[in-house]
Amino acid sequence: MSSATGTLRPDFGGAIIEPGGPDYESASRTLLTSGKPAYVLRPGSVRDVQEAVMFAAITGLSLSVRGGGHSFPGFGTNDGGVVIDLSRLASVEIIDKKRHLVRIGGGATWGQVAAALAPHGLAISSGDTKSVGVGGLTLTGGIGWKVRKHGLALDSVIAAEVVISSGEVVHACAAQNPELFWAIRGGGGNFGIVTAFDFAAHPTTDVFYGTITFPPSEADTVIQGWADYLRTAPDELTSTADIANPFRGPGAPVEIRVAFDGDDPDLAARAIDPIRQLGPVLDDDVAPRPYADTLEDGTPPPPGLVFAIRSAFVNRESVPAVLQILAEARTSERSPFIAVRSVGGAVSRVPGDATAYAHRQAELMFVTTSAGPEPAVEAARPALETIWTRLAPHVSGAYANFLSAATAADVAAIYPPEVYRRLAAVKRQYDPGNLFARNHNIRPH
Ligand SMILES: Cc1cc2nc3c(=O)[nH]c(=O)nc-3n(C[C@H](O)[C@H](O)[C@H](O)COP(=O)(O)OP(=O)(O)OC[C@H]3O[C@@H](n4cnc5c(N)ncnc54)[C@H](O)[C@@H]3O)c2cc1C
């Protein structure tokens, strides 16, 4: 142990991992980024998290808090600083059977949650990937296969336990520290380390899930028809459209993924058939399956691959123009991957000021992803800029969870001015020295 870690109390019960140690290589790497932190601290208890936060504050080193380690900008690691890795705080406990209340450790992953809740017939609206962390996804949104029926992941949070920059443990819910409770539902990890989330889970059955594939020649009609239909589709239906895949070029089919939140085959068919009728179907593998089985593994990419990820929201009046631009982009030589997700439904029924998530009125959220070796991603940048310049008059905001950059412009896109001001006031109260800065950062001053 180095002299600096001597400032940790001797009863720190977690792991201390330093350069050269046996677990250092894997502990310093996230899904998409490598780092060279001076210390990785893996707390085993809330008390350990308090110690680790005090250690970071005293040393003055840059601090990364790592949940599932999936953030696109690589917030979960750093060079020369401290990483507090929450992976040991991964319990999933049913705390009230009747009300379906579940307490989840701040370092759990959604795969762990789905597997633990399945035997109880419960699930939580989250994302589409097992290895994504509950912490990162929930603190800025959570758009998954139940989003139109049950809202964002953060909409199911009813309370949280937070270790703030002073090392104190603070409880946040509607009745206790309500401004902090508002801020952690959208404002990311800016206010402290959430050691436990209390969620109201939803009873779940099997769901109808799968992909309906259309030929590229039908892209325009299918995509526009898909968006029109979703406006009146039942909330049980959540859907995404994968409309461009540069690895397959302009000949890539259009893949509409659907998840119907229910096991009644007639209701599922009634909800999904209008999508099947949008064009000639090349393939259709929609079938009932356990909700937990719809989540995919997040496979680490091969070394050397980089990702440039951008996202934006689309309000109703701009849907045709945006989809037209994206449909044209898919045929261009340097097209990015383009995926469009339905939101609306339960997300838009929550009042705009109830949480710090600022994009409730959007019908769609889309993501462009350029992926490849760095020179290829750089070479594709001008074409990407052209697409985004065309999109700019029609889109709004950005979804924090799908952004690989963290510039001031990105932060401004995530948080409109009035939301930012309110978050900054909360930041001044709970993290006045900006200890928690490796995120889309809200500055206290
Ligand atoms: C393969 C893949 C699939 C994805 N699919 C979806 C999807 O379907 N829907 C969706 O909405 N998003 C999705 N995402 C995006 C994902 O939500 C974000 O990348 C998110 O930041 C990941 O959270 P994490 O805890 O795994 O990451 P981390 O890198 O560990 O953390 C991300 C941020 O949250 C902070 N943080 C994490 N846990 C805590 C905590 N307990 N307390 C305080 N701060 C914390 C970190 O400090 C960091 O700033 C996906 C990402 C990937 C890579």
PDB file of N, CA, C and O in Angstrom, residues 52-53 56-57 61-65 75 78 81-84 193 435-438:
ATOM      1  N   ALA A  52     -13.783   6.349   1.056  1.00  0.00           N
ATOM      2  CA  ALA A  52     -13.170   6.551  -0.268  1.00  0.00           C
ATOM      3  C   ALA A  52     -13.398   7.983  -0.749  1.00  0.00           C
ATOM      4  O   ALA A  52     -12.497   8.612  -1.331  1.00  0.00           O
ATOM      5  N   VAL A  53     -14.592   8.525  -0.494  1.00  0.00           N
ATOM      6  CA  VAL A  53     -14.886   9.907  -0.898  1.00  0.00           C
ATOM      7  C   VAL A  53     -13.974  10.869  -0.124  1.00  0.00           C
ATOM      8  O   VAL A  53     -13.391  11.803  -0.700  1.00  0.00           O
ATOM      9  N   ALA A  56     -10.488  10.751  -1.594  1.00  0.00           N
ATOM     10  CA  ALA A  56     -10.379  11.519  -2.848  1.00  0.00           C
ATOM     11  C   ALA A  56     -10.348  13.013  -2.544  1.00  0.00           C
ATOM     12  O   ALA A  56      -9.574  13.768  -3.140  1.00  0.00           O
ATOM     13  N   ALA A  57     -11.181  13.435  -1.609  1.00  0.00           N
ATOM     14  CA  ALA A  57     -11.246  14.870  -1.281  1.00  0.00           C
ATOM     15  C   ALA A  57      -9.910  15.337  -0.682  1.00  0.00           C
ATOM     16  O   ALA A  57      -9.383  16.401  -1.049  1.00  0.00           O
ATOM     17  N   LEU A  61      -6.979  14.485  -5.796  1.00  0.00           N
ATOM     18  CA  LEU A  61      -6.828  13.866  -7.121  1.00  0.00           C
ATOM     19  C   LEU A  61      -8.180  13.847  -7.838  1.00  0.00           C
ATOM     20  O   LEU A  61      -9.236  13.859  -7.207  1.00  0.00           O
ATOM     21  N   SER A  62      -8.098  13.806  -9.160  1.00  0.00           N
ATOM     22  CA  SER A  62      -9.318  13.728  -9.964  1.00  0.00           C
ATOM     23  C   SER A  62     -10.067  12.445  -9.583  1.00  0.00           C
ATOM     24  O   SER A  62      -9.453  11.396  -9.363  1.00  0.00           O
ATOM     25  N   LEU A  63     -11.395  12.528  -9.496  1.00  0.00           N
ATOM     26  CA  LEU A  63     -12.195  11.385  -9.037  1.00  0.00           C
ATOM     27  C   LEU A  63     -13.130  10.887 -10.136  1.00  0.00           C
ATOM     28  O   LEU A  63     -13.877  11.664 -10.720  1.00  0.00           O
ATOM     29  N   SER A  64     -13.058   9.584 -10.399  1.00  0.00           N
ATOM     30  CA  SER A  64     -14.057   8.918 -11.246  1.00  0.00           C
ATOM     31  C   SER A  64     -14.891   8.013 -10.369  1.00  0.00           C
ATOM     32  O   SER A  64     -14.342   7.253  -9.563  1.00  0.00           O
ATOM     33  N   VAL A  65     -16.200   8.064 -10.543  1.00  0.00           N
ATOM     34  CA  VAL A  65     -17.076   7.101  -9.878  1.00  0.00           C
ATOM     35  C   VAL A  65     -17.529   6.131 -10.956  1.00  0.00           C
ATOM     36  O   VAL A  65     -18.040   6.552 -11.994  1.00  0.00           O
ATOM     37  N   PHE A  75     -16.162   8.132 -18.393  1.00  0.00           N
ATOM     38  CA  PHE A  75     -16.136   8.797 -17.084  1.00  0.00           C
ATOM     39  C   PHE A  75     -15.659   7.871 -15.961  1.00  0.00           C
ATOM     40  O   PHE A  75     -15.190   8.343 -14.930  1.00  0.00           O
ATOM     41  N   ASN A  78      -9.721   7.243 -15.294  1.00  0.00           N
ATOM     42  CA  ASN A  78      -8.975   8.495 -15.536  1.00  0.00           C
ATOM     43  C   ASN A  78      -7.482   8.181 -15.510  1.00  0.00           C
ATOM     44  O   ASN A  78      -7.081   7.035 -15.301  1.00  0.00           O
ATOM     45  N   GLY A  81      -5.645   9.615 -11.292  1.00  0.00           N
ATOM     46  CA  GLY A  81      -6.569   9.972 -10.214  1.00  0.00           C
ATOM     47  C   GLY A  81      -7.056   8.783  -9.418  1.00  0.00           C
ATOM     48  O   GLY A  81      -6.398   7.740  -9.347  1.00  0.00           O
ATOM     49  N   VAL A  82      -8.223   8.955  -8.800  1.00  0.00           N
ATOM     50  CA  VAL A  82      -8.837   7.910  -7.983  1.00  0.00           C
ATOM     51  C   VAL A  82     -10.087   7.416  -8.708  1.00  0.00           C
ATOM     52  O   VAL A  82     -10.838   8.223  -9.238  1.00  0.00           O
ATOM     53  N   VAL A  83     -10.256   6.107  -8.738  1.00  0.00           N
ATOM     54  CA  VAL A  83     -11.523   5.536  -9.222  1.00  0.00           C
ATOM     55  C   VAL A  83     -12.213   4.885  -8.027  1.00  0.00           C
ATOM     56  O   VAL A  83     -11.598   4.078  -7.328  1.00  0.00           O
ATOM     57  N   ILE A  84     -13.455   5.273  -7.785  1.00  0.00           N
ATOM     58  CA  ILE A  84     -14.251   4.539  -6.788  1.00  0.00           C
ATOM     59  C   ILE A  84     -15.183   3.626  -7.579  1.00  0.00           C
ATOM     60  O   ILE A  84     -16.085   4.089  -8.282  1.00  0.00           O
ATOM     61  N   ILE A 193     -22.380  10.062  -4.542  1.00  0.00           N
ATOM     62  CA  ILE A 193     -22.425   8.650  -4.969  1.00  0.00           C
ATOM     63  C   ILE A 193     -23.706   8.029  -4.442  1.00  0.00           C
ATOM     64  O   ILE A 193     -23.941   8.005  -3.221  1.00  0.00           O
ATOM     65  N   LEU A 435     -16.210  18.073  -6.408  1.00  0.00           N
ATOM     66  CA  LEU A 435     -15.458  16.807  -6.319  1.00  0.00           C
ATOM     67  C   LEU A 435     -15.958  15.819  -7.381  1.00  0.00           C
ATOM     68  O   LEU A 435     -15.160  15.105  -7.992  1.00  0.00           O
ATOM     69  N   PHE A 436     -17.272  15.808  -7.596  1.00  0.00           N
ATOM     70  CA  PHE A 436     -17.859  14.886  -8.584  1.00  0.00           C
ATOM     71  C   PHE A 436     -17.943  15.610  -9.925  1.00  0.00           C
ATOM     72  O   PHE A 436     -18.963  16.207 -10.269  1.00  0.00           O
ATOM     73  N   ALA A 437     -16.837  15.582 -10.662  1.00  0.00           N
ATOM     74  CA  ALA A 437     -16.732  16.388 -11.893  1.00  0.00           C
ATOM     75  C   ALA A 437     -16.594  15.547 -13.149  1.00  0.00           C
ATOM     76  O   ALA A 437     -16.708  16.079 -14.252  1.00  0.00           O
ATOM     77  N   ARG A 438     -16.335  14.214 -13.006  1.00  0.00           N
ATOM     78  CA  ARG A 438     -16.190  13.369 -14.208  1.00  0.00           C
ATOM     79  C   ARG A 438     -17.586  12.915 -14.650  1.00  0.00           C
ATOM     80  O   ARG A 438     -18.032  11.796 -14.372  1.00  0.00           O
TER      81      ARG A 438
END
